[in-house]
Coordinates of C-alpha atoms in Angstrom, one line a residue:
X259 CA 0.0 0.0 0.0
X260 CA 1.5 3.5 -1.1
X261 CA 1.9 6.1 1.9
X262 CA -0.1 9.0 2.2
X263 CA 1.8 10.3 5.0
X264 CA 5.1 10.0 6.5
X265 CA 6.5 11.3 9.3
X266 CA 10.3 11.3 9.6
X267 CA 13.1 12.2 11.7
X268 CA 11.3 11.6 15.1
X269 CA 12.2 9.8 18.6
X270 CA 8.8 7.3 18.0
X271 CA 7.3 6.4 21.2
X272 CA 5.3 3.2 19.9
X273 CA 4.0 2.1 23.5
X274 CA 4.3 -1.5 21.7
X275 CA 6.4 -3.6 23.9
X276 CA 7.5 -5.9 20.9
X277 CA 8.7 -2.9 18.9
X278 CA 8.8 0.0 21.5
X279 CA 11.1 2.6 19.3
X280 CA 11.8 3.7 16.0
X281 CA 12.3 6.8 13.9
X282 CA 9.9 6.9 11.0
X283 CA 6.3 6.1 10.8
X284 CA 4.1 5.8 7.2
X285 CA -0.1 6.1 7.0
X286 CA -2.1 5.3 4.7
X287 CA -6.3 4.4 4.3
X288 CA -6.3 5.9 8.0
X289 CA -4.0 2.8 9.0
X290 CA -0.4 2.5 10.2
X291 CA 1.4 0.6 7.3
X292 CA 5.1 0.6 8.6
X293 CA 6.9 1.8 11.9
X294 CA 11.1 1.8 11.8
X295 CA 14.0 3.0 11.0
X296 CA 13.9 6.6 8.8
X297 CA 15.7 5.4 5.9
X298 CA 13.6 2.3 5.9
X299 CA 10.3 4.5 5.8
X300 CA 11.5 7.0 3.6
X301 CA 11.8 4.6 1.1
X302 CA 8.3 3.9 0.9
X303 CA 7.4 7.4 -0.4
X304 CA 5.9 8.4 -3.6
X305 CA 6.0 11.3 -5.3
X306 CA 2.0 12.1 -3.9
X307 CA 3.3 11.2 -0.3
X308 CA 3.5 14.0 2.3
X309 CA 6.9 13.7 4.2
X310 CA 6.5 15.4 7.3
X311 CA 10.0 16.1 9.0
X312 CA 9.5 15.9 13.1
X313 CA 13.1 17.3 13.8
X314 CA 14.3 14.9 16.8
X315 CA 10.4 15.3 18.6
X316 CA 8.5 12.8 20.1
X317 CA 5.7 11.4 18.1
X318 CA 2.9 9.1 20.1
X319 CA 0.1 6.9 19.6
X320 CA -2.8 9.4 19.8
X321 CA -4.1 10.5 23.3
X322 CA -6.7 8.4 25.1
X323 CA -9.3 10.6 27.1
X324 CA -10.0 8.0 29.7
X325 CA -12.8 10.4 31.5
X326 CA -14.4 13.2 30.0
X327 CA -17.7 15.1 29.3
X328 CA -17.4 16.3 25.7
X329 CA -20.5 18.2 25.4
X330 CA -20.6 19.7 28.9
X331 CA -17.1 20.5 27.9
X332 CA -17.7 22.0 24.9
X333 CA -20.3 24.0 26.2
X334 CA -18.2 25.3 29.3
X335 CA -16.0 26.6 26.9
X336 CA -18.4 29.7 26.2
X337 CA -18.5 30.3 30.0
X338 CA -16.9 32.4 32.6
X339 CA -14.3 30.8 33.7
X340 CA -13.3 32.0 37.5
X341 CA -10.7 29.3 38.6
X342 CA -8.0 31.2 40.5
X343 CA -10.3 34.5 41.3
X344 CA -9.9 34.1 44.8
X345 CA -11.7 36.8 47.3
X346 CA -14.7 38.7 46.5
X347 CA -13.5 41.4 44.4
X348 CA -11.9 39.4 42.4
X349 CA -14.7 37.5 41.7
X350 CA -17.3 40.7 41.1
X351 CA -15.0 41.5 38.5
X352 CA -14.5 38.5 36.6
X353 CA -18.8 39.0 37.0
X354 CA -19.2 42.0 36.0
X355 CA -17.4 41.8 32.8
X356 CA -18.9 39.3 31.3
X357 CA -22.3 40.0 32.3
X358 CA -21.1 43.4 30.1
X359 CA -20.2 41.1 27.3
X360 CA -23.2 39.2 27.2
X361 CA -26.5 41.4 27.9
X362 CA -28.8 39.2 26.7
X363 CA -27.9 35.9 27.8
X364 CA -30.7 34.4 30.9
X365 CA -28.2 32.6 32.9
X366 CA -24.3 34.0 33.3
X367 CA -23.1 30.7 34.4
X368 CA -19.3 30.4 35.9
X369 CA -17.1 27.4 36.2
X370 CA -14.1 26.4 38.1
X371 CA -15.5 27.3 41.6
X372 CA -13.6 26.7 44.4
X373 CA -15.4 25.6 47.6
X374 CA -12.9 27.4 50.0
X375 CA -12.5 30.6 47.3
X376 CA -14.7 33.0 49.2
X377 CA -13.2 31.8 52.7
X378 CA -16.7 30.5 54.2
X379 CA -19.0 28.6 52.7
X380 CA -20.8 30.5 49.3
X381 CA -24.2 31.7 49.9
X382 CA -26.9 33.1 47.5
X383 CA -26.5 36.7 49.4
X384 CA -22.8 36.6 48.5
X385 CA -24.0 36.3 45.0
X386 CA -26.3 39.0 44.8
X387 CA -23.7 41.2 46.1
X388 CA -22.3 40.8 42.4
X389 CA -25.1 40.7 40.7
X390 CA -28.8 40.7 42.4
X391 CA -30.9 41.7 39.4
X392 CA -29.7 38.9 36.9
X393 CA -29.2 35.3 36.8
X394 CA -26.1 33.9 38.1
X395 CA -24.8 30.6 39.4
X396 CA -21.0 29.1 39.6
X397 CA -20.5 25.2 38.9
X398 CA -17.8 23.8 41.6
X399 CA -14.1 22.8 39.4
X400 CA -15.5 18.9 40.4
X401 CA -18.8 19.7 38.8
X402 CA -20.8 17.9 42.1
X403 CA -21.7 21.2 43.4
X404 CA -23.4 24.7 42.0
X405 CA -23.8 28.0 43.5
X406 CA -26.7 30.3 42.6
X407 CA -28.1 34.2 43.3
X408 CA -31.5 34.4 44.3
X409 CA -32.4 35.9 41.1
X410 CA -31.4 32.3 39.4
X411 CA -33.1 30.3 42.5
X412 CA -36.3 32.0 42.0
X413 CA -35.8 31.7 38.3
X414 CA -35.6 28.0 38.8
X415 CA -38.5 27.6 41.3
X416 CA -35.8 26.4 43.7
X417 CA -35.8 29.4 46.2
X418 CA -38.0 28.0 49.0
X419 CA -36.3 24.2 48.8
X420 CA -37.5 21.3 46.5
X421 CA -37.9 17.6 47.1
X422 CA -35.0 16.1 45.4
X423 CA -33.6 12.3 44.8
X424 CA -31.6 10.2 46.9
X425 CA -28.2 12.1 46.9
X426 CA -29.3 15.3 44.9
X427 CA -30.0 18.3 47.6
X428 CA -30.9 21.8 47.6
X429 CA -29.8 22.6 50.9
X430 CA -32.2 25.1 52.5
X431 CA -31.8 27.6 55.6
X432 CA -33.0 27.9 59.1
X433 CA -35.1 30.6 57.6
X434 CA -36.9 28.4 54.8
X435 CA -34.9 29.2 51.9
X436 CA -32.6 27.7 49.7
X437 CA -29.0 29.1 50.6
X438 CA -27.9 29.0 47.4
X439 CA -25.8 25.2 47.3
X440 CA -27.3 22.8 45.4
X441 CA -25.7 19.6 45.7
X442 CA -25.9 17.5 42.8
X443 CA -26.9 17.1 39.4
X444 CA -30.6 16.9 40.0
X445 CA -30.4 19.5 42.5
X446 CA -28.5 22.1 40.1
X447 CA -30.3 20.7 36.5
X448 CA -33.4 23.6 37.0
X449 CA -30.7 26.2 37.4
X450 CA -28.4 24.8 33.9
X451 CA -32.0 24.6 32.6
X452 CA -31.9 28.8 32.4
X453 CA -29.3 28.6 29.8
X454 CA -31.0 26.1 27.3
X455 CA -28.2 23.7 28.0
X456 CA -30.3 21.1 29.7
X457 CA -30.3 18.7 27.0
X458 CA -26.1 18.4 27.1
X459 CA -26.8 17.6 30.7
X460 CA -29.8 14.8 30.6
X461 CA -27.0 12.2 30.5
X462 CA -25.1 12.8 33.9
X463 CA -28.4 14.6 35.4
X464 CA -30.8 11.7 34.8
X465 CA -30.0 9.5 32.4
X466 CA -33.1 10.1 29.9
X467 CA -33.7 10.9 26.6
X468 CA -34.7 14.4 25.6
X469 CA -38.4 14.7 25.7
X470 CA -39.7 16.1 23.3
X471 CA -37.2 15.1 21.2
X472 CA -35.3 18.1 19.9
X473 CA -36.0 19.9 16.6
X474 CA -33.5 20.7 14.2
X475 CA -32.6 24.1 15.5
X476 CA -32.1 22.3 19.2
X477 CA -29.9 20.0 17.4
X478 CA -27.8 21.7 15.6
X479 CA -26.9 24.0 18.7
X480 CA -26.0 21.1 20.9
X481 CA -24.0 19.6 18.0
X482 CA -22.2 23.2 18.1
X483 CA -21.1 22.1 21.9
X484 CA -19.8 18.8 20.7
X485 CA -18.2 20.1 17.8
X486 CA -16.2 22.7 20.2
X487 CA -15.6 20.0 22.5
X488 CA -13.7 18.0 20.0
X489 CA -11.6 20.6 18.3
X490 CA -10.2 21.3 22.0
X491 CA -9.4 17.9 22.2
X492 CA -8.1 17.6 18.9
X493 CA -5.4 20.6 20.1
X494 CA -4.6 18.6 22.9
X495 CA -3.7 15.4 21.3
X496 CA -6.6 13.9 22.3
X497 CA -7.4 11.4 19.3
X498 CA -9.9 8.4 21.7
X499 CA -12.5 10.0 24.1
X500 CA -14.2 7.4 26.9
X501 CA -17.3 9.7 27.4
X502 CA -18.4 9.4 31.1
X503 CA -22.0 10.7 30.6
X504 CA -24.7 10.2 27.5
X505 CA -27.3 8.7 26.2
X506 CA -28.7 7.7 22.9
X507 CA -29.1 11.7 21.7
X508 CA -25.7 11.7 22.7
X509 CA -24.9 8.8 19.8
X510 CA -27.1 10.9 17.9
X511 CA -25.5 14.1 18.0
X512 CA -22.3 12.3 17.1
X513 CA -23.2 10.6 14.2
X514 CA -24.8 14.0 12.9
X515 CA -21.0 15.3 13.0
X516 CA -19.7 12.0 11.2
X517 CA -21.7 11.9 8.5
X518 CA -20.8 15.8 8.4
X519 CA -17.2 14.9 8.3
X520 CA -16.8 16.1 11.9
X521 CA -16.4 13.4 14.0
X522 CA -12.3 14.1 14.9
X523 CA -12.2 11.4 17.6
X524 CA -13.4 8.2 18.1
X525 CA -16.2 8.5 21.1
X526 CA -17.2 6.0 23.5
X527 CA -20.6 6.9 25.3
X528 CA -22.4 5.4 28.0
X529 CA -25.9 4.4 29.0
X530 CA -25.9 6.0 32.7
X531 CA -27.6 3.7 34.8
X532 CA -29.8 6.0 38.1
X533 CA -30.9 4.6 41.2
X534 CA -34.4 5.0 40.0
X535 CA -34.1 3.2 37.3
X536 CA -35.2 -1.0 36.9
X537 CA -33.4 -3.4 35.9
X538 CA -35.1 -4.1 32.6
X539 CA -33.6 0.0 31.8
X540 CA -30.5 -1.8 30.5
X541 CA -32.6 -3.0 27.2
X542 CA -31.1 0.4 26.5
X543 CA -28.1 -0.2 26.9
X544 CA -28.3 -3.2 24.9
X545 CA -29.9 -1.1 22.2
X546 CA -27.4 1.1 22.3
X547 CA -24.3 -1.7 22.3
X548 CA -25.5 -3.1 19.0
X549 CA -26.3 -0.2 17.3
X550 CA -23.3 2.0 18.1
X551 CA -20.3 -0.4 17.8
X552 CA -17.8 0.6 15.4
X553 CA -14.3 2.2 15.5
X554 CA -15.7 5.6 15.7
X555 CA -18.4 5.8 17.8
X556 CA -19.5 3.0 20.1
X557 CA -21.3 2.5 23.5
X558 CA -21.1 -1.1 25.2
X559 CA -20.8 -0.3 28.8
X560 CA -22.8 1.5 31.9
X561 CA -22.0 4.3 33.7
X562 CA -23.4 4.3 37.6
X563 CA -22.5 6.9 40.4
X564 CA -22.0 5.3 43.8
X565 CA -21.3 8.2 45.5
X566 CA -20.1 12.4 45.6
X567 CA -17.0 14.1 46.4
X568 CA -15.0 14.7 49.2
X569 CA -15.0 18.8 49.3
X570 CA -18.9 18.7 49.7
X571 CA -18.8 15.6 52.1
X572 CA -21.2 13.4 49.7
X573 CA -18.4 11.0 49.0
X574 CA -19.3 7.8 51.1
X575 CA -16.1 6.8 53.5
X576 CA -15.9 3.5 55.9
X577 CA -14.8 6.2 58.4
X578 CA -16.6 9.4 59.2
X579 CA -15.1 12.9 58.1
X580 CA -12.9 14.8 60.5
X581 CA -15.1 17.7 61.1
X582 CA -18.4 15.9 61.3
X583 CA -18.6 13.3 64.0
X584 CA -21.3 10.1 62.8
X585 CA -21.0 11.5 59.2
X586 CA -19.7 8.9 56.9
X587 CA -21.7 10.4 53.2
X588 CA -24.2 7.7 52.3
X589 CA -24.0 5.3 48.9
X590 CA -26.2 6.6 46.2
X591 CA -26.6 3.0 45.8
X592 CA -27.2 0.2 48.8
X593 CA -25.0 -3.0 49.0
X594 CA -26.9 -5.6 47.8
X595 CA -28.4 -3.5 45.1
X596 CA -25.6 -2.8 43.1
X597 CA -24.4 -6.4 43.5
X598 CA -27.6 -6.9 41.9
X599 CA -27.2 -4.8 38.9
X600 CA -23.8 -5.5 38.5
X601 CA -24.1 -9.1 38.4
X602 CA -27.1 -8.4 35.8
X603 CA -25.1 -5.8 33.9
X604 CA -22.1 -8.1 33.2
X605 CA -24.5 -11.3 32.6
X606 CA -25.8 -9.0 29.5
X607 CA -21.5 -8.7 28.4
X608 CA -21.7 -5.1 28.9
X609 CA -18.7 -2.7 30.7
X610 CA -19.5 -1.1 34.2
X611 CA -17.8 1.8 34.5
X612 CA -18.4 3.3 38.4
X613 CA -17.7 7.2 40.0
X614 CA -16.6 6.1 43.4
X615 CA -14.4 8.8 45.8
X616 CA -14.7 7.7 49.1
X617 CA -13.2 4.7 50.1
X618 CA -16.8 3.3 51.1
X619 CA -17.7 3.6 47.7
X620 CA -14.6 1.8 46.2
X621 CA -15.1 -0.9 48.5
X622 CA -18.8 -1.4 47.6
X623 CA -18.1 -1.0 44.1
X624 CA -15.3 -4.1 44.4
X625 CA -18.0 -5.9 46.0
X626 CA -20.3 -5.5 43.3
X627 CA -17.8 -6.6 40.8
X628 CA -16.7 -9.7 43.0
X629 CA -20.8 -10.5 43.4
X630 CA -21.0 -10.3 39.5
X631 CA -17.8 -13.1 39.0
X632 CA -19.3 -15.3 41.5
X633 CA -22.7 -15.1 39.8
X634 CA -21.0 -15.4 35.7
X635 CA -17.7 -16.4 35.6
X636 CA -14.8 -14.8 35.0
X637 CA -14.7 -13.1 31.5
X638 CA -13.0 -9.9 29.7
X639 CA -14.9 -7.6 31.5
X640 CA -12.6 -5.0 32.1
X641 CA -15.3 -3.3 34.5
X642 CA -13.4 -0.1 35.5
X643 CA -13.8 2.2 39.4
X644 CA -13.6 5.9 38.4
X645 CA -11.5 8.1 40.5
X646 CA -10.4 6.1 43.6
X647 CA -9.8 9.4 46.0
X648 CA -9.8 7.0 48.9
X649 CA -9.2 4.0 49.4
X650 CA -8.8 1.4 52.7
X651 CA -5.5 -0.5 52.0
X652 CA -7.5 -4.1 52.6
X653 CA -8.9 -2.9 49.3
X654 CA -5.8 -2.4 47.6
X655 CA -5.4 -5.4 46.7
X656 CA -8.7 -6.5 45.7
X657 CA -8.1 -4.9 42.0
X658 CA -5.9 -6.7 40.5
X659 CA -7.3 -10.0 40.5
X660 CA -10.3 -9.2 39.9
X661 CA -9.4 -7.4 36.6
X662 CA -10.6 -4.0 37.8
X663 CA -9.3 -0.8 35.9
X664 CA -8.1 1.9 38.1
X665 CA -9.1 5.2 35.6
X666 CA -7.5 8.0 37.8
X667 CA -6.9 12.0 37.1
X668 CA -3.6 12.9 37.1
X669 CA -4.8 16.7 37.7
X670 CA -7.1 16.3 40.7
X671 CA -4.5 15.7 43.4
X672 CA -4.7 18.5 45.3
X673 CA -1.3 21.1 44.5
X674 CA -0.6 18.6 41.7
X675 CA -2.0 21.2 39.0
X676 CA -5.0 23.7 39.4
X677 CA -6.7 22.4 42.4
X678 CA -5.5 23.9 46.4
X679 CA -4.7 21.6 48.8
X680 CA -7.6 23.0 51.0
X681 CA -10.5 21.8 51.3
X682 CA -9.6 18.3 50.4
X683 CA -6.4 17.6 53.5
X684 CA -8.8 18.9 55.8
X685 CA -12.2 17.0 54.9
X686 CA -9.9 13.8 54.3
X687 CA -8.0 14.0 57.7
X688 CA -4.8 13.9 57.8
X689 CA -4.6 10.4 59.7
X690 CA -6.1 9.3 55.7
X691 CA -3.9 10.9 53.7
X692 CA -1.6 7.9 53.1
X693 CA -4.8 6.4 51.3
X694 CA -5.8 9.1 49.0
X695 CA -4.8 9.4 45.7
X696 CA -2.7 6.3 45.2
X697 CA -1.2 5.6 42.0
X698 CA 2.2 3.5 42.1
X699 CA 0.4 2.0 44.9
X700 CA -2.7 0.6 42.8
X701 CA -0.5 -0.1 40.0
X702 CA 2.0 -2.2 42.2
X703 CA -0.4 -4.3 43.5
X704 CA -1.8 -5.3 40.3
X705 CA -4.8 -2.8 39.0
X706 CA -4.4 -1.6 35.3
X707 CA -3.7 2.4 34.7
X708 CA -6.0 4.6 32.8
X709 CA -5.4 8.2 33.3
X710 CA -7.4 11.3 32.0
X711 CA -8.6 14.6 32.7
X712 CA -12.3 14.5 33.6
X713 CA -12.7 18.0 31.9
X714 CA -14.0 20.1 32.2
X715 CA -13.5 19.0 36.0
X716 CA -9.8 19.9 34.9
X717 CA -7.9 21.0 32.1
X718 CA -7.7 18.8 29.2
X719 CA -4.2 19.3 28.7
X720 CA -2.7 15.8 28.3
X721 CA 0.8 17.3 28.9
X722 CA 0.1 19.3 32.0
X723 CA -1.6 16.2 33.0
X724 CA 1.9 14.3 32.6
X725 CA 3.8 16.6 34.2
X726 CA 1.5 16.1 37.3
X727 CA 1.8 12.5 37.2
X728 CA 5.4 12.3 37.9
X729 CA 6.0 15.8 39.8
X730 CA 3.2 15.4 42.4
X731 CA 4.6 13.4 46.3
X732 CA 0.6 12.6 46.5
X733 CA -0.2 16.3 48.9
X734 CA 3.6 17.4 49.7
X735 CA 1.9 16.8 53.1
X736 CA 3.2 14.6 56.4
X737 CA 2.2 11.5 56.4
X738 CA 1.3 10.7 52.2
X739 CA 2.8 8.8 50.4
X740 CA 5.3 9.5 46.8
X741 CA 2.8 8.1 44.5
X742 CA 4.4 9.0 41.5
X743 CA 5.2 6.6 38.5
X744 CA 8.0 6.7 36.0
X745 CA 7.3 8.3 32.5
X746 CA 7.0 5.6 30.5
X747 CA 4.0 3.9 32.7
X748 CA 2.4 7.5 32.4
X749 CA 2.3 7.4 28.7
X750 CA 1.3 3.9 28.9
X751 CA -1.6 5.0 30.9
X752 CA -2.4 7.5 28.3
X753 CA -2.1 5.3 25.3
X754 CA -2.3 2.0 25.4
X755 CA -3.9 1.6 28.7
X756 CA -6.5 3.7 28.2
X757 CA -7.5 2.1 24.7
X758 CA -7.2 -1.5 26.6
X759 CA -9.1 -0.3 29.4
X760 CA -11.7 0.9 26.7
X761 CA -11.7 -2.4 24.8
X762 CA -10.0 -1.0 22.0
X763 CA -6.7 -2.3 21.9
X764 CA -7.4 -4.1 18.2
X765 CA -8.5 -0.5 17.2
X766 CA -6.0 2.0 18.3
X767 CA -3.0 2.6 21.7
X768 CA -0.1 2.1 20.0
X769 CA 1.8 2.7 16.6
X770 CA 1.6 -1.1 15.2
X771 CA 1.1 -1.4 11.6
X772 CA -2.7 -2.3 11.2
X773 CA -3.7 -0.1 13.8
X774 CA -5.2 2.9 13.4
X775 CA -3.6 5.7 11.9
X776 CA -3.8 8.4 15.6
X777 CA -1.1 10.1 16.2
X778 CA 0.3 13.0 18.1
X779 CA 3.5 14.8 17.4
X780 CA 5.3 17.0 20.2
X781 CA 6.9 20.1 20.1
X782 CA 10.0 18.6 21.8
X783 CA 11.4 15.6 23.0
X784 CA 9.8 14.1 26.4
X785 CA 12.1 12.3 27.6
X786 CA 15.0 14.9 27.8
X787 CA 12.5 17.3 29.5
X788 CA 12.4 18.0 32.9
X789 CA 9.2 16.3 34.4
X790 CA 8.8 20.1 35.7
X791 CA 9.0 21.5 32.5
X792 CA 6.7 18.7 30.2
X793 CA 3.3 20.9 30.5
X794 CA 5.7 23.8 28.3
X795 CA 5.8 21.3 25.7
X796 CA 2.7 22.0 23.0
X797 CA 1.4 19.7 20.9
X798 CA 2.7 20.1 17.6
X799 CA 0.1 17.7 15.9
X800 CA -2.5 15.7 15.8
X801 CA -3.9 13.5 13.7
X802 CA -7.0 11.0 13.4
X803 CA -7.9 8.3 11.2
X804 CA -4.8 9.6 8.8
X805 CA -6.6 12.9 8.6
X806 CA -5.1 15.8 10.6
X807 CA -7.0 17.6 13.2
X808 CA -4.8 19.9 14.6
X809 CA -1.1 21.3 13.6
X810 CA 0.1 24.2 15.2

């Protein structure tokens, strides 16, 4: 097969164990054809092949996005974006500016809220000090949490309290009304409602289908939001995204962009299984599986929530938090429950992919899995526990053998990247902190690596997420553990991990000739960079399927 693409002259990072280096790589039909030495590859060209000299730079299998919300993503990129405005002028400001820049728009929503930024907790009042005569709310940086003015309260029909699911609170004041926290995705879905993005948020929120279904207009603006979302990726490297919220509009959205030529990564999206829901919901899942299964856009596996997050105290912990004696959080899902519709997921050979923080969570969620190999048999199940804050270190352990995916963030650790050390030391204890976080630890003991981002939780950045990886001694505080693992595992986890994790190992994770044709080139070489210096590096290109999505 004649090249279409060659690229030359780089230090080639295959992540292939049989064939880990080379210097040369040819594409063609969207496939690697050949991976070795330059002269070798050069060889191959033809006069209507594109020789792309990489100058000594690293060139990697394609980035694997083991965790994000694309469309929520995509949409937060036309928000205000307040992480690091710490202290209330600060914050008026960043307000007041954009509510200028944007009279007419109902809701001016903010992310990247910190819940320590005002230095007590955020109240509606401290909102309407900004702004009392327009809508405005900030999402929490871990998405779990929103605060809201009472203009956007009332708005929403939220302002004297409202009877919300297991888990989902808007938490209300000794004088009646709401105080502006709303805990939650149902809790906050009224307030999101205000800005006509509800639909991008049905997936995470409640796990239904748009109803009525939207018209074209509808469509084509939330196609907008997943169209954004992917050319950030695409700038980033990102070339595989495991979507951790969705539902069939979701699929459908996508596959709008394909057909439209705009589908620039390959999207894995899940059914997201609610504690409301029966058993018999997972027909959709089903539905979804078979018709959604290629090597661009696929579903297969089930999404649950178990539990919160630590900085809001929802996250469900064997032991109780430090500065609320008796209070443990409480599992959005009982024991014997989710062994039940685990065991019942896996008996239909679909992925379970599980949010779980605290370590009561994790340990429930390992239950779950254990209940559903006792009740089927071992297969390739690959069922994965998302986050792992804390952990008990009996449960260690229990990963590995059971086959259990560790998918981790890189860029939550507190003071690894973007996010303070307080809250989180605090609400943890520091008698825990040798539990939270692990990495090395999980991976020692057994438990496959899949890193990502979760943005818009964090910053997409692949590279800054590196650099966190291996710089971060889990808090820098007395008592954690170093946590870090060497460069080449962090790549791994990146790559090749994240596409095994995903079940997409035959597709795409490393430079192997038959494998797909994703790629991303650096601006420099990794492994002579300073782990302090890797998140300068930029991503010099990306490409997808053989077609390029991004060069600098």
């Amino acid at each position: 097969m004649t090249p279409e693409t060659i690229l030359t002259s780089a230090r080639v990072l295959t992540m292939n164990p049989t064939h880990p280096r080379g210097e040369a790589v040819a594409l063609g039909q969207g496939r690697v054809l050949a991976v070795g030495r330059r002269r070798e590859i050069e060889a191959l060209a033809v006069s209507e092949t594109e020789v792309i000299d990489c100058d000594g730079a690293t060139l990697l299998p394609g980035f694997v996005e083991s965790h994000m919300h694309l469309l929520l993503g995509g949409a937060e990129l036309g928000h205000l974006h307040v992480g690091g405005s710490e202290g209330r002028e600060a914050l008026a400001r960043a307000f007041r500016g954009f509510a200028a820049a944007h009279p007419d728009r109902p809701l001016l929503m903010a992310q990247g809220g910190d819940y320590a930024m005002l230095g007590a907790p955020m109240t509606r009042h401290d909102l309407d000090a900004i702004l009392p005569d327009r809508p405005i709310a900030i999402t929490a940086h871990d998405l779990h949490t929103v605060w809201a003015n009472t203009a956007a309260l009332t708005a929403a029909g939220l302002l004297k309290g409202a009877a919300m699911p297991h888990g989902h609170e808007v938490v209300v004041g000794a004088d009646g009304l709401a105080t502006g926290e709303l805990r939650e995705f149902e809790a906050f879905a009224a307030v999101i409602a205000l800005s006509g993005e509800a639909r991008l948020n049905l997936g995470i929120a409640t796990g239904e289908e748009p109803d009525p279904w939207p018209d074209d207009a509808a469509q084509a603006f939330d196609r907008a939001k997943a169209a954004a979302g992917l050319a950030h990726a695409a700038r980033h490297g990102v070339t595989s995204i495991v979507n951790m919220d969705g539902n069939r509009y979701t699929l459908d959205l996508l596959a709008a962009l394909r057909a439209a030529g705009g589908l620039t990564a390959r999207v894995k999206v899940p059914f997201h299984f609610k504690p409301h829901m029966d058993l018999d919901a997972l027909d959709r899942a089903e539905a979804m599986a078979r018709d959604f299964a290629d090597d661009w856009l696929s579903s297969g596996f089930v999404k649950l929530f178990m539990d919160g997050v630590i900085d809001s105290r929802t996250a469900f912990r064997t032991d109780a938090y430090p500065d609320r004696p008796g209070h443990r959080g409480t599992p959005l899902f009982a024991g014997p429950r989710f062994n039940e519709i685990a065991t019942e997921i896996d008996r239909r050979g679909l992925q379970i992919a599980v949010h779980a923080v605290g370590c009561g969570a994790v340990r429930s969620v390992i239950d779950g899995y254990a209940a559903a190999r006792a009740a089927n048999g071992v297969r390739d199940s690959r069922h994965r526990i998302e986050h792992i804050e804390l952990i008990d270190p009996a449960d260690i352990a229990r990963l590995g053998p059971l086959g259990i995916t560790a998918s981790l963030q890189p860029p939550h650790v507190p003071g690894a990247m973007d996010f303070g050390l307080e809250p989180t030391l605090g609400m943890i204890g520091r008698a825990r902190l040798r539990d939270a976080f692990l990495c090395r630890s999980l991976a020692t003991a057994g438990a496959p690596l899949a890193f990502a981002s979760d943005w818009p939780v964090a910053d997409i950045s692949v590279l800054r997420g590196i650099g966190a990886a291996l710089t971060r001694t889990a808090f820098d505080a007395p008592g954690a553990r170093d946590e870090r693992v060497g460069l080449t595992d962090v790549l791994r986890a990146y790559t090749a991990g994240g596409a095994w994790a995903a079940h997409r190992e035959r597709v795409t994770g490393m430079l192997r000739p038959g494998l797909a044709a994703d790629l991303v080139l650096l601006s420099g070489d990794i492994e002579a960079t300073p782990p302090e210096a890797i998140a300068g590096i930029s991503i010099a290109l990306t490409i997808c399927g053989g077609k390029v999505t991004h060069r600098a």
